mmCIF file with all atom_site columns, C-alpha atoms in Angstrom:
data_model
loop_
_atom_site.group_PDB
_atom_site.id
_atom_site.type_symbol
_atom_site.label_atom_id
_atom_site.label_alt_id
_atom_site.label_comp_id
_atom_site.label_asym_id
_atom_site.label_entity_id
_atom_site.label_seq_id
_atom_site.pdbx_PDB_ins_code
_atom_site.Cartn_x
_atom_site.Cartn_y
_atom_site.Cartn_z
_atom_site.occupancy
_atom_site.B_iso_or_equiv
_atom_site.pdbx_formal_charge
_atom_site.auth_seq_id
_atom_site.auth_comp_id
_atom_site.auth_asym_id
_atom_site.auth_atom_id
_atom_site.pdbx_PDB_model_num
ATOM 1   C CA . MET S 1 1   ? 14.553  6.433   -12.545 1.00 0.00 ? 1   MET S CA 1
ATOM 2   C CA . ASP S 1 2   ? 16.038  3.116   -13.372 1.00 0.00 ? 2   ASP S CA 1
ATOM 3   C CA . SER S 1 3   ? 14.495  2.611   -17.144 1.00 0.00 ? 3   SER S CA 1
ATOM 4   C CA . GLU S 1 4   ? 14.385  -0.868  -16.714 1.00 0.00 ? 4   GLU S CA 1
ATOM 5   C CA . ALA S 1 5   ? 10.521  -1.964  -16.998 1.00 0.00 ? 5   ALA S CA 1
ATOM 6   C CA . ALA S 1 6   ? 9.307   -3.316  -13.680 1.00 0.00 ? 6   ALA S CA 1
ATOM 7   C CA . VAL S 1 7   ? 6.428   -5.496  -12.549 1.00 0.00 ? 7   VAL S CA 1
ATOM 8   C CA . HIS S 1 8   ? 5.282   -5.046  -9.064  1.00 0.00 ? 8   HIS S CA 1
ATOM 9   C CA . PHE S 1 9   ? 2.516   -5.608  -6.611  1.00 0.00 ? 9   PHE S CA 1
ATOM 10  C CA . TYR S 1 10  ? 1.126   -4.027  -3.342  1.00 0.00 ? 10  TYR S CA 1
ATOM 11  C CA . ASP S 1 11  ? -1.678  -4.539  -0.745  1.00 0.00 ? 11  ASP S CA 1
ATOM 12  C CA . GLY S 1 12  ? -4.475  -2.476  -2.872  1.00 0.00 ? 12  GLY S CA 1
ATOM 13  C CA . SER S 1 13  ? -4.565  0.295   -0.015  1.00 0.00 ? 13  SER S CA 1
ATOM 14  C CA . PHE S 1 14  ? -4.107  3.299   -0.620  1.00 0.00 ? 14  PHE S CA 1
ATOM 15  C CA . ASN S 1 15  ? -1.160  3.623   2.233   1.00 0.00 ? 15  ASN S CA 1
ATOM 16  C CA . GLY S 1 16  ? 0.314   0.860   0.627   1.00 0.00 ? 16  GLY S CA 1
ATOM 17  C CA . PHE S 1 17  ? -0.114  2.999   -2.786  1.00 0.00 ? 17  PHE S CA 1
ATOM 18  C CA . LEU S 1 18  ? 1.846   5.796   -1.054  1.00 0.00 ? 18  LEU S CA 1
ATOM 19  C CA . THR S 1 19  ? 3.997   3.474   0.110   1.00 0.00 ? 19  THR S CA 1
ATOM 20  C CA . VAL S 1 20  ? 5.023   2.529   -3.675  1.00 0.00 ? 20  VAL S CA 1
ATOM 21  C CA . LEU S 1 21  ? 5.253   5.993   -4.672  1.00 0.00 ? 21  LEU S CA 1
ATOM 22  C CA . TYR S 1 22  ? 7.220   7.021   -1.785  1.00 0.00 ? 22  TYR S CA 1
ATOM 23  C CA . ASP S 1 23  ? 9.724   4.150   -3.220  1.00 0.00 ? 23  ASP S CA 1
ATOM 24  C CA . ILE S 1 24  ? 9.586   5.692   -6.653  1.00 0.00 ? 24  ILE S CA 1
ATOM 25  C CA . GLU S 1 25  ? 9.933   9.150   -5.345  1.00 0.00 ? 25  GLU S CA 1
ATOM 26  C CA . GLN S 1 26  ? 13.035  8.571   -2.636  1.00 0.00 ? 26  GLN S CA 1
ATOM 27  C CA . ARG S 1 27  ? 14.525  5.557   -3.952  1.00 0.00 ? 27  ARG S CA 1
ATOM 28  C CA . GLY S 1 28  ? 14.302  5.815   -7.642  1.00 0.00 ? 28  GLY S CA 1
ATOM 29  C CA . LEU S 1 29  ? 12.476  2.352   -7.598  1.00 0.00 ? 29  LEU S CA 1
ATOM 30  C CA . ALA S 1 30  ? 11.057  1.511   -11.983 1.00 0.00 ? 30  ALA S CA 1
ATOM 31  C CA . VAL S 1 31  ? 7.243   0.698   -11.609 1.00 0.00 ? 31  VAL S CA 1
ATOM 32  C CA . GLU S 1 32  ? 5.671   0.502   -15.084 1.00 0.00 ? 32  GLU S CA 1
ATOM 33  C CA . ILE S 1 33  ? 3.053   -1.933  -13.886 1.00 0.00 ? 33  ILE S CA 1
ATOM 34  C CA . LEU S 1 34  ? 1.586   -2.200  -10.427 1.00 0.00 ? 34  LEU S CA 1
ATOM 35  C CA . LYS S 1 35  ? -0.866  -4.617  -9.461  1.00 0.00 ? 35  LYS S CA 1
ATOM 36  C CA . LYS S 1 36  ? -2.566  -5.893  -6.276  1.00 0.00 ? 36  LYS S CA 1
ATOM 37  C CA . LYS S 1 37  ? -1.839  -8.889  -4.411  1.00 0.00 ? 37  LYS S CA 1
ATOM 38  C CA . GLU S 1 38  ? -3.098  -9.586  -0.268  1.00 0.00 ? 38  GLU S CA 1
ATOM 39  C CA . LYS S 1 39  ? 0.825   -10.686 0.640   1.00 0.00 ? 39  LYS S CA 1
ATOM 40  C CA . ALA S 1 40  ? 3.801   -11.845 -0.379  1.00 0.00 ? 40  ALA S CA 1
ATOM 41  C CA . GLU S 1 41  ? 3.332   -15.725 -1.927  1.00 0.00 ? 41  GLU S CA 1
ATOM 42  C CA . ASP S 1 42  ? 5.201   -17.752 0.661   1.00 0.00 ? 42  ASP S CA 1
ATOM 43  C CA . ALA S 1 43  ? 7.162   -15.848 4.027   1.00 0.00 ? 43  ALA S CA 1
ATOM 44  C CA . LEU S 1 44  ? 9.698   -18.286 3.232   1.00 0.00 ? 44  LEU S CA 1
ATOM 45  C CA . PHE S 1 45  ? 10.227  -17.169 -0.410  1.00 0.00 ? 45  PHE S CA 1
ATOM 46  C CA . PRO S 1 46  ? 9.364   -13.159 0.058   1.00 0.00 ? 46  PRO S CA 1
ATOM 47  C CA . ASP S 1 47  ? 8.352   -11.666 -3.815  1.00 0.00 ? 47  ASP S CA 1
ATOM 48  C CA . PRO S 1 48  ? 11.135  -9.229  -4.130  1.00 0.00 ? 48  PRO S CA 1
ATOM 49  C CA . SER S 1 49  ? 8.075   -7.689  -6.348  1.00 0.00 ? 49  SER S CA 1
ATOM 50  C CA . PHE S 1 50  ? 5.854   -7.209  -3.411  1.00 0.00 ? 50  PHE S CA 1
ATOM 51  C CA . ILE S 1 51  ? 6.262   -3.811  -1.908  1.00 0.00 ? 51  ILE S CA 1
ATOM 52  C CA . GLU S 1 52  ? 5.094   -3.865  1.419   1.00 0.00 ? 52  GLU S CA 1
ATOM 53  C CA . THR S 1 53  ? 3.133   -0.725  3.333   1.00 0.00 ? 53  THR S CA 1
ATOM 54  C CA . ARG S 1 54  ? 4.670   1.104   5.632   1.00 0.00 ? 54  ARG S CA 1
ATOM 55  C CA . LEU S 1 55  ? 2.801   4.030   7.256   1.00 0.00 ? 55  LEU S CA 1
ATOM 56  C CA . LYS S 1 56  ? 5.753   5.865   8.396   1.00 0.00 ? 56  LYS S CA 1
ATOM 57  C CA . HIS S 1 57  ? 6.889   6.235   5.018   1.00 0.00 ? 57  HIS S CA 1
ATOM 58  C CA . ALA S 1 58  ? 3.441   6.682   3.570   1.00 0.00 ? 58  ALA S CA 1
ATOM 59  C CA . ARG S 1 59  ? 2.731   9.382   5.928   1.00 0.00 ? 59  ARG S CA 1
ATOM 60  C CA . ILE S 1 60  ? 5.894   11.407  4.740   1.00 0.00 ? 60  ILE S CA 1
ATOM 61  C CA . LEU S 1 61  ? 5.177   11.270  1.156   1.00 0.00 ? 61  LEU S CA 1
ATOM 62  C CA . TRP S 1 62  ? 1.561   12.599  1.816   1.00 0.00 ? 62  TRP S CA 1
ATOM 63  C CA . GLU S 1 63  ? 2.393   15.501  3.859   1.00 0.00 ? 63  GLU S CA 1
ATOM 64  C CA . GLN S 1 64  ? 4.957   16.359  1.191   1.00 0.00 ? 64  GLN S CA 1
ATOM 65  C CA . LEU S 1 65  ? 2.459   16.077  -1.851  1.00 0.00 ? 65  LEU S CA 1
ATOM 66  C CA . ARG S 1 66  ? -0.145  17.896  0.199   1.00 0.00 ? 66  ARG S CA 1
ATOM 67  C CA . ILE S 1 67  ? 2.221   20.895  0.335   1.00 0.00 ? 67  ILE S CA 1
ATOM 68  C CA . ASP S 1 68  ? 3.277   20.784  -3.122  1.00 0.00 ? 68  ASP S CA 1
ATOM 69  C CA . ASN S 1 69  ? -0.337  20.620  -4.568  1.00 0.00 ? 69  ASN S CA 1
ATOM 70  C CA . TYR S 1 70  ? -3.218  19.448  -2.785  1.00 0.00 ? 70  TYR S CA 1
ATOM 71  C CA . SER S 1 71  ? -5.933  19.600  -5.799  1.00 0.00 ? 71  SER S CA 1
ATOM 72  C CA . ALA S 1 72  ? -3.605  17.146  -7.056  1.00 0.00 ? 72  ALA S CA 1
ATOM 73  C CA . LEU S 1 73  ? -3.465  14.872  -4.297  1.00 0.00 ? 73  LEU S CA 1
ATOM 74  C CA . LYS S 1 74  ? -7.059  15.134  -3.631  1.00 0.00 ? 74  LYS S CA 1
ATOM 75  C CA . THR S 1 75  ? -7.871  14.290  -6.918  1.00 0.00 ? 75  THR S CA 1
ATOM 76  C CA . LEU S 1 76  ? -5.004  11.334  -7.021  1.00 0.00 ? 76  LEU S CA 1
ATOM 77  C CA . TYR S 1 77  ? -7.337  9.766   -3.590  1.00 0.00 ? 77  TYR S CA 1
ATOM 78  C CA . PHE S 1 78  ? -10.608 10.175  -4.483  1.00 0.00 ? 78  PHE S CA 1
ATOM 79  C CA . ALA S 1 79  ? -10.024 8.472   -8.065  1.00 0.00 ? 79  ALA S CA 1
ATOM 80  C CA . PHE S 1 80  ? -8.043  5.749   -5.811  1.00 0.00 ? 80  PHE S CA 1
ATOM 81  C CA . MET S 1 81  ? -11.208 5.294   -3.726  1.00 0.00 ? 81  MET S CA 1
ATOM 82  C CA . SER S 1 82  ? -13.251 4.743   -6.615  1.00 0.00 ? 82  SER S CA 1
ATOM 83  C CA . LYS S 1 83  ? -12.248 1.412   -6.450  1.00 0.00 ? 83  LYS S CA 1
ATOM 84  C CA . GLU S 1 84  ? -12.169 1.024   -9.987  1.00 0.00 ? 84  GLU S CA 1
ATOM 85  C CA . ARG S 1 85  ? -10.458 -2.045  -11.535 1.00 0.00 ? 85  ARG S CA 1
ATOM 86  C CA . ASN S 1 86  ? -6.987  -1.885  -13.113 1.00 0.00 ? 86  ASN S CA 1
ATOM 87  C CA . LEU S 1 87  ? -6.911  1.717   -12.341 1.00 0.00 ? 87  LEU S CA 1
ATOM 88  C CA . GLU S 1 88  ? -3.244  1.670   -10.717 1.00 0.00 ? 88  GLU S CA 1
ATOM 89  C CA . LYS S 1 89  ? -1.928  2.255   -14.097 1.00 0.00 ? 89  LYS S CA 1
ATOM 90  C CA . PRO S 1 90  ? -3.509  5.406   -14.835 1.00 0.00 ? 90  PRO S CA 1
ATOM 91  C CA . LEU S 1 91  ? -3.201  6.967   -11.604 1.00 0.00 ? 91  LEU S CA 1
ATOM 92  C CA . LEU S 1 92  ? 0.517   6.271   -11.961 1.00 0.00 ? 92  LEU S CA 1
ATOM 93  C CA . ASP S 1 93  ? 0.838   8.083   -15.147 1.00 0.00 ? 93  ASP S CA 1
ATOM 94  C CA . PHE S 1 94  ? -1.312  11.156  -13.466 1.00 0.00 ? 94  PHE S CA 1
ATOM 95  C CA . TYR S 1 95  ? 1.448   10.780  -10.478 1.00 0.00 ? 95  TYR S CA 1
ATOM 96  C CA . TYR S 1 96  ? 4.373   10.796  -13.104 1.00 0.00 ? 96  TYR S CA 1
ATOM 97  C CA . SER S 1 97  ? 3.438   13.604  -15.035 1.00 0.00 ? 97  SER S CA 1
ATOM 98  C CA . TRP S 1 98  ? 2.447   15.588  -11.614 1.00 0.00 ? 98  TRP S CA 1
ATOM 99  C CA . ARG S 1 99  ? 5.594   15.317  -10.214 1.00 0.00 ? 99  ARG S CA 1
ATOM 100 C CA . LYS S 1 100 ? 7.672   15.925  -13.433 1.00 0.00 ? 100 LYS S CA 1
ATOM 101 C CA . ASN S 1 101 ? 5.860   18.884  -14.275 1.00 0.00 ? 101 ASN S CA 1
ATOM 102 C CA . ARG S 1 102 ? 5.379   20.394  -10.978 1.00 0.00 ? 102 ARG S CA 1
ATOM 103 C CA . ASP S 1 103 ? 7.503   23.553  -11.913 1.00 0.00 ? 103 ASP S CA 1
ATOM 104 C CA . ALA S 1 104 ? 6.365   23.760  -14.887 1.00 0.00 ? 104 ALA S CA 1
ATOM 105 C CA . LYS S 1 105 ? 3.522   26.613  -15.640 1.00 0.00 ? 105 LYS S CA 1
ATOM 106 C CA . ARG S 1 106 ? 0.885   24.090  -16.904 1.00 0.00 ? 106 ARG S CA 1
ATOM 107 C CA . ASN S 1 107 ? -1.165  22.567  -13.860 1.00 0.00 ? 107 ASN S CA 1
ATOM 108 C CA . ILE S 1 108 ? -1.187  19.029  -13.761 1.00 0.00 ? 108 ILE S CA 1
ATOM 109 C CA . MET S 1 109 ? -5.134  19.752  -12.858 1.00 0.00 ? 109 MET S CA 1
ATOM 110 C CA . TYR S 1 110 ? -5.636  21.085  -16.533 1.00 0.00 ? 110 TYR S CA 1
ATOM 111 C CA . ASP S 1 111 ? -4.206  17.911  -18.180 1.00 0.00 ? 111 ASP S CA 1
ATOM 112 C CA . ASN S 1 112 ? -6.795  16.515  -20.800 1.00 0.00 ? 112 ASN S CA 1
ATOM 113 C CA . ARG S 1 113 ? -5.416  13.612  -20.585 1.00 0.00 ? 113 ARG S CA 1
ATOM 114 C CA . PHE S 1 114 ? -6.384  12.457  -17.110 1.00 0.00 ? 114 PHE S CA 1
ATOM 115 C CA . HIS S 1 115 ? -10.205 13.100  -17.956 1.00 0.00 ? 115 HIS S CA 1
ATOM 116 C CA . GLU S 1 116 ? -10.952 9.682   -16.730 1.00 0.00 ? 116 GLU S CA 1
ATOM 117 C CA . ILE S 1 117 ? -8.917  10.247  -13.129 1.00 0.00 ? 117 ILE S CA 1
ATOM 118 C CA . PHE S 1 118 ? -10.792 13.526  -12.895 1.00 0.00 ? 118 PHE S CA 1
ATOM 119 C CA . ASN S 1 119 ? -14.133 12.340  -13.336 1.00 0.00 ? 119 ASN S CA 1
ATOM 120 C CA . LEU S 1 120 ? -13.532 9.323   -10.983 1.00 0.00 ? 120 LEU S CA 1
ATOM 121 C CA . ALA S 1 121 ? -12.951 11.518  -8.268  1.00 0.00 ? 121 ALA S CA 1
ATOM 122 C CA . ALA S 1 122 ? -15.538 14.225  -8.680  1.00 0.00 ? 122 ALA S CA 1
ATOM 123 C CA . ASP S 1 123 ? -17.996 10.775  -9.255  1.00 0.00 ? 123 ASP S CA 1
ATOM 124 C CA . VAL S 1 124 ? -16.543 9.916   -5.530  1.00 0.00 ? 124 VAL S CA 1
ATOM 125 C CA . GLU S 1 125 ? -16.795 13.353  -3.858  1.00 0.00 ? 125 GLU S CA 1
ATOM 126 C CA . LYS S 1 126 ? -20.846 13.800  -5.238  1.00 0.00 ? 126 LYS S CA 1
ATOM 127 C CA . GLU S 1 127 ? -21.247 10.509  -3.413  1.00 0.00 ? 127 GLU S CA 1
ATOM 128 C CA . LYS S 1 128 ? -18.943 11.451  -0.322  1.00 0.00 ? 128 LYS S CA 1
ATOM 129 C CA . ILE S 1 129 ? -21.185 15.071  -0.088  1.00 0.00 ? 129 ILE S CA 1
ATOM 130 C CA . GLN S 1 130 ? -24.827 13.314  -0.705  1.00 0.00 ? 130 GLN S CA 1
ATOM 131 C CA . THR S 1 131 ? -24.241 10.372  2.013   1.00 0.00 ? 131 THR S CA 1
ATOM 132 C CA . GLU S 1 132 ? -22.790 12.896  4.529   1.00 0.00 ? 132 GLU S CA 1
ATOM 133 C CA . ARG S 1 133 ? -26.230 14.876  4.056   1.00 0.00 ? 133 ARG S CA 1
ATOM 134 C CA . LYS S 1 134 ? -28.640 11.954  3.864   1.00 0.00 ? 134 LYS S CA 1
ATOM 135 C CA . LEU S 1 135 ? -26.423 10.485  7.165   1.00 0.00 ? 135 LEU S CA 1
ATOM 136 C CA . THR S 1 136 ? -26.581 14.295  8.960   1.00 0.00 ? 136 THR S CA 1
ATOM 137 C CA . GLY S 1 137 ? -30.127 15.219  7.810   1.00 0.00 ? 137 GLY S CA 1
ATOM 138 C CA . HIS S 1 138 ? -32.952 14.962  10.872  1.00 0.00 ? 138 HIS S CA 1
ATOM 139 C CA . GLN S 1 139 ? -30.732 13.018  13.034  1.00 0.00 ? 139 GLN S CA 1
ATOM 140 C CA . ASP S 1 140 ? -30.258 14.148  16.834  1.00 0.00 ? 140 ASP S CA 1
ATOM 141 C CA . PRO S 1 141 ? -26.278 14.263  17.541  1.00 0.00 ? 141 PRO S CA 1
ATOM 142 C CA . GLU S 1 142 ? -27.013 12.643  20.813  1.00 0.00 ? 142 GLU S CA 1
ATOM 143 C CA . THR S 1 143 ? -28.850 9.682   19.747  1.00 0.00 ? 143 THR S CA 1
ATOM 144 C CA . PRO S 1 144 ? -26.220 6.666   19.794  1.00 0.00 ? 144 PRO S CA 1
ATOM 145 C CA . THR S 1 145 ? -27.079 4.863   16.540  1.00 0.00 ? 145 THR S CA 1
ATOM 146 C CA . ILE S 1 146 ? -26.463 2.280   13.875  1.00 0.00 ? 146 ILE S CA 1
ATOM 147 C CA . ARG S 1 147 ? -26.680 2.840   9.943   1.00 0.00 ? 147 ARG S CA 1
ATOM 148 C CA . TYR S 1 148 ? -26.150 0.980   6.922   1.00 0.00 ? 148 TYR S CA 1
ATOM 149 C CA . ILE S 1 149 ? -25.261 2.461   3.544   1.00 0.00 ? 149 ILE S CA 1
ATOM 150 C CA . LYS S 1 150 ? -24.379 0.840   0.117   1.00 0.00 ? 150 LYS S CA 1
ATOM 151 C CA . PRO S 1 151 ? -22.026 3.395   -1.771  1.00 0.00 ? 151 PRO S CA 1
ATOM 152 C CA . ARG S 1 152 ? -20.645 2.480   -5.346  1.00 0.00 ? 152 ARG S CA 1
ATOM 153 C CA . HIS S 1 153 ? -17.797 3.778   -3.984  1.00 0.00 ? 153 HIS S CA 1
ATOM 154 C CA . ASN S 1 154 ? -15.720 3.095   -1.040  1.00 0.00 ? 154 ASN S CA 1
ATOM 155 C CA . ILE S 1 155 ? -16.360 6.677   0.658   1.00 0.00 ? 155 ILE S CA 1
ATOM 156 C CA . LEU S 1 156 ? -16.063 5.283   4.155   1.00 0.00 ? 156 LEU S CA 1
ATOM 157 C CA . PRO S 1 157 ? -12.744 6.729   5.224   1.00 0.00 ? 157 PRO S CA 1
ATOM 158 C CA . LEU S 1 158 ? -13.710 10.669  3.452   1.00 0.00 ? 158 LEU S CA 1
ATOM 159 C CA . ILE S 1 159 ? -16.935 10.856  5.547   1.00 0.00 ? 159 ILE S CA 1
ATOM 160 C CA . SER S 1 160 ? -15.431 9.826   9.226   1.00 0.00 ? 160 SER S CA 1
ATOM 161 C CA . LYS S 1 161 ? -14.297 13.679  9.629   1.00 0.00 ? 161 LYS S CA 1
ATOM 162 C CA . ARG S 1 162 ? -17.985 14.911  9.048   1.00 0.00 ? 162 ARG S CA 1
ATOM 163 C CA . MET S 1 163 ? -19.428 12.319  10.717  1.00 0.00 ? 163 MET S CA 1
ATOM 164 C CA . ARG S 1 164 ? -17.133 12.324  14.317  1.00 0.00 ? 164 ARG S CA 1
ATOM 165 C CA . THR S 1 165 ? -17.759 16.010  13.888  1.00 0.00 ? 165 THR S CA 1
ATOM 166 C CA . ARG S 1 166 ? -21.669 15.504  13.700  1.00 0.00 ? 166 ARG S CA 1
ATOM 167 C CA . PHE S 1 167 ? -22.120 13.333  16.357  1.00 0.00 ? 167 PHE S CA 1
ATOM 168 C CA . ARG S 1 168 ? -18.787 13.516  18.635  1.00 0.00 ? 168 ARG S CA 1
ATOM 169 C CA . ASN S 1 169 ? -20.965 13.554  21.718  1.00 0.00 ? 169 ASN S CA 1
ATOM 170 C CA . SER S 1 170 ? -22.470 9.968   21.173  1.00 0.00 ? 170 SER S CA 1
ATOM 171 C CA . GLU S 1 171 ? -21.693 6.047   20.185  1.00 0.00 ? 171 GLU S CA 1
ATOM 172 C CA . TRP S 1 172 ? -22.519 5.018   16.842  1.00 0.00 ? 172 TRP S CA 1
ATOM 173 C CA . TYR S 1 173 ? -21.734 2.753   13.613  1.00 0.00 ? 173 TYR S CA 1
ATOM 174 C CA . ILE S 1 174 ? -22.019 3.080   9.910   1.00 0.00 ? 174 ILE S CA 1
ATOM 175 C CA . PHE S 1 175 ? -21.552 -0.055  8.219   1.00 0.00 ? 175 PHE S CA 1
ATOM 176 C CA . ASP S 1 176 ? -20.861 -0.331  4.401   1.00 0.00 ? 176 ASP S CA 1
ATOM 177 C CA . MET S 1 177 ? -23.328 -3.467  3.587   1.00 0.00 ? 177 MET S CA 1
ATOM 178 C CA . ARG S 1 178 ? -21.332 -3.685  0.100   1.00 0.00 ? 178 ARG S CA 1
ATOM 179 C CA . ARG S 1 179 ? -17.872 -4.223  1.742   1.00 0.00 ? 179 ARG S CA 1
ATOM 180 C CA . LYS S 1 180 ? -18.391 -5.348  4.652   1.00 0.00 ? 180 LYS S CA 1
ATOM 181 C CA . TYR S 1 181 ? -16.697 -2.926  7.550   1.00 0.00 ? 181 TYR S CA 1
ATOM 182 C CA . GLY S 1 182 ? -18.063 -0.013  9.316   1.00 0.00 ? 182 GLY S CA 1
ATOM 183 C CA . LEU S 1 183 ? -16.731 2.604   11.513  1.00 0.00 ? 183 LEU S CA 1
ATOM 184 C CA . HIS S 1 184 ? -17.439 2.996   14.924  1.00 0.00 ? 184 HIS S CA 1
ATOM 185 C CA . HIS S 1 185 ? -17.331 6.163   17.051  1.00 0.00 ? 185 HIS S CA 1
ATOM 186 C CA . CYS S 1 186 ? -16.994 5.858   21.154  1.00 0.00 ? 186 CYS S CA 1
ATOM 187 C CA . ASN S 1 187 ? -15.759 8.596   23.635  1.00 0.00 ? 187 ASN S CA 1
ATOM 188 C CA . GLY S 1 188 ? -14.092 10.803  20.284  1.00 0.00 ? 188 GLY S CA 1
ATOM 189 C CA . SER S 1 189 ? -12.321 7.436   19.183  1.00 0.00 ? 189 SER S CA 1
ATOM 190 C CA . ILE S 1 190 ? -12.945 6.081   16.003  1.00 0.00 ? 190 ILE S CA 1
ATOM 191 C CA . ALA S 1 191 ? -11.913 2.890   13.872  1.00 0.00 ? 191 ALA S CA 1
ATOM 192 C CA . PHE S 1 192 ? -12.790 0.021   11.470  1.00 0.00 ? 192 PHE S CA 1
ATOM 193 C CA . VAL S 1 193 ? -14.404 -2.621  12.878  1.00 0.00 ? 193 VAL S CA 1
ATOM 194 C CA . PRO S 1 194 ? -15.526 -5.725  10.953  1.00 0.00 ? 194 PRO S CA 1
ATOM 195 C CA . PHE S 1 195 ? -19.065 -6.390  9.796   1.00 0.00 ? 195 PHE S CA 1
ATOM 196 C CA . ARG S 1 196 ? -21.507 -9.225  11.645  1.00 0.00 ? 196 ARG S CA 1
ATOM 197 C CA . PRO S 1 197 ? -24.895 -9.956  11.555  1.00 0.00 ? 197 PRO S CA 1
ATOM 198 C CA . GLU S 1 198 ? -25.808 -9.605  15.205  1.00 0.00 ? 198 GLU S CA 1
ATOM 199 C CA . PHE S 1 199 ? -24.999 -5.216  14.449  1.00 0.00 ? 199 PHE S CA 1
ATOM 200 C CA . LEU S 1 200 ? -28.662 -5.214  12.287  1.00 0.00 ? 200 LEU S CA 1
ATOM 201 C CA . LYS S 1 201 ? -30.017 -5.496  15.838  1.00 0.00 ? 201 LYS S CA 1
ATOM 202 C CA . GLU S 1 202 ? -30.069 -1.941  16.902  1.00 0.00 ? 202 GLU S CA 1
ATOM 203 C CA . GLU S 1 203 ? -29.764 -2.942  20.707  1.00 0.00 ? 203 GLU S CA 1
ATOM 204 C CA . ASN S 1 204 ? -26.275 -4.583  19.976  1.00 0.00 ? 204 ASN S CA 1
ATOM 205 C CA . ILE S 1 205 ? -25.390 -0.840  19.671  1.00 0.00 ? 205 ILE S CA 1
ATOM 206 C CA . ASN S 1 206 ? -22.965 -1.138  22.639  1.00 0.00 ? 206 ASN S CA 1
ATOM 207 C CA . SER S 1 207 ? -20.814 -4.158  22.124  1.00 0.00 ? 207 SER S CA 1
ATOM 208 C CA . VAL S 1 208 ? -18.066 -3.422  20.268  1.00 0.00 ? 208 VAL S CA 1
ATOM 209 C CA . PRO S 1 209 ? -16.601 -5.934  17.780  1.00 0.00 ? 209 PRO S CA 1
ATOM 210 C CA . SER S 1 210 ? -13.369 -7.589  18.303  1.00 0.00 ? 210 SER S CA 1
ATOM 211 C CA . GLY S 1 211 ? -10.741 -7.639  15.937  1.00 0.00 ? 211 GLY S CA 1
ATOM 212 C CA . THR S 1 212 ? -11.166 -3.584  15.619  1.00 0.00 ? 212 THR S CA 1
ATOM 213 C CA . SER S 1 213 ? -8.249  -1.926  14.129  1.00 0.00 ? 213 SER S CA 1
ATOM 214 C CA . LYS S 1 214 ? -7.287  1.821   14.422  1.00 0.00 ? 214 LYS S CA 1
ATOM 215 C CA . PHE S 1 215 ? -7.899  4.259   11.829  1.00 0.00 ? 215 PHE S CA 1
ATOM 216 C CA . PRO S 1 216 ? -4.805  4.496   9.490   1.00 0.00 ? 216 PRO S CA 1
ATOM 217 C CA . PHE S 1 217 ? -3.409  8.053   9.567   1.00 0.00 ? 217 PHE S CA 1
ATOM 218 C CA . LEU S 1 218 ? -5.197  9.175   6.374   1.00 0.00 ? 218 LEU S CA 1
ATOM 219 C CA . LEU S 1 219 ? -8.584  8.975   8.123   1.00 0.00 ? 219 LEU S CA 1
ATOM 220 C CA . HIS S 1 220 ? -7.023  11.967  10.346  1.00 0.00 ? 220 HIS S CA 1
ATOM 221 C CA . ASN S 1 221 ? -4.386  13.611  8.500   1.00 0.00 ? 221 ASN S CA 1
ATOM 222 C CA . GLU S 1 222 ? -5.577  13.565  5.210   1.00 0.00 ? 222 GLU S CA 1
ATOM 223 C CA . GLU S 1 223 ? -9.717  13.220  5.968   1.00 0.00 ? 223 GLU S CA 1
ATOM 224 C CA . SER S 1 224 ? -9.274  16.153  7.889   1.00 0.00 ? 224 SER S CA 1
ATOM 225 C CA . LYS S 1 225 ? -7.894  18.146  4.953   1.00 0.00 ? 225 LYS S CA 1
ATOM 226 C CA . ALA S 1 226 ? -10.062 16.522  2.396   1.00 0.00 ? 226 ALA S CA 1
ATOM 227 C CA . SER S 1 227 ? -13.227 15.669  4.006   1.00 0.00 ? 227 SER S CA 1
ATOM 228 C CA . ALA S 1 228 ? -13.584 19.170  5.237   1.00 0.00 ? 228 ALA S CA 1
ATOM 229 C CA . ALA S 1 229 ? -12.083 20.650  1.833   1.00 0.00 ? 229 ALA S CA 1
ATOM 230 C CA . VAL S 1 230 ? -13.476 17.943  1.040   1.00 0.00 ? 230 VAL S CA 1
ATOM 231 C CA . ALA S 1 231 ? -11.861 15.257  3.784   1.00 0.00 ? 231 ALA S CA 1
#
């Protein structure tokens, strides 16, 4: 890896973070500081330090890391979903240590240096499990519904598999009112949707909002493992 100090930017998504890790792993990219930025400053003058999200490469790295050490990958992912500020540097340090010492007898999951990361991941998983219990308790799996949550952490991607399995025969929405987006399930298909005020009305359940987007691959591959073991 290049020893020159480097500052890079990404879009703030976990797929984007994995893309950065892919470039570190496969291309020897030197990253000492990583910051969130929605997009390059100007299309005419692209910022060379901005790393665009590439789902193909994020998926490749995810599968590699899952085989290497699923527990470490789950910790990395769940801690990231806490959305704590300035978390990129601790997560990079966790990743560097994990990959550097992956053949050593000492497992990264027992490294006390990353106590903060482990605690964040555990806190996210706890909220995920509690939310799933509240959403599935005493709920008819055949009844279409709109549910609203205000989680401290960004757990919608983590609960999607459980919700999809539990309510597989009905149409439903789950909205994160803190982050103003939701999950929409219909006929076995699930997608992210933006929140709109009219969705506060139950009767609008069959009106699918425009601008829906398909789940990033992590909401399938990653969650099917992490949400179950997790997700």
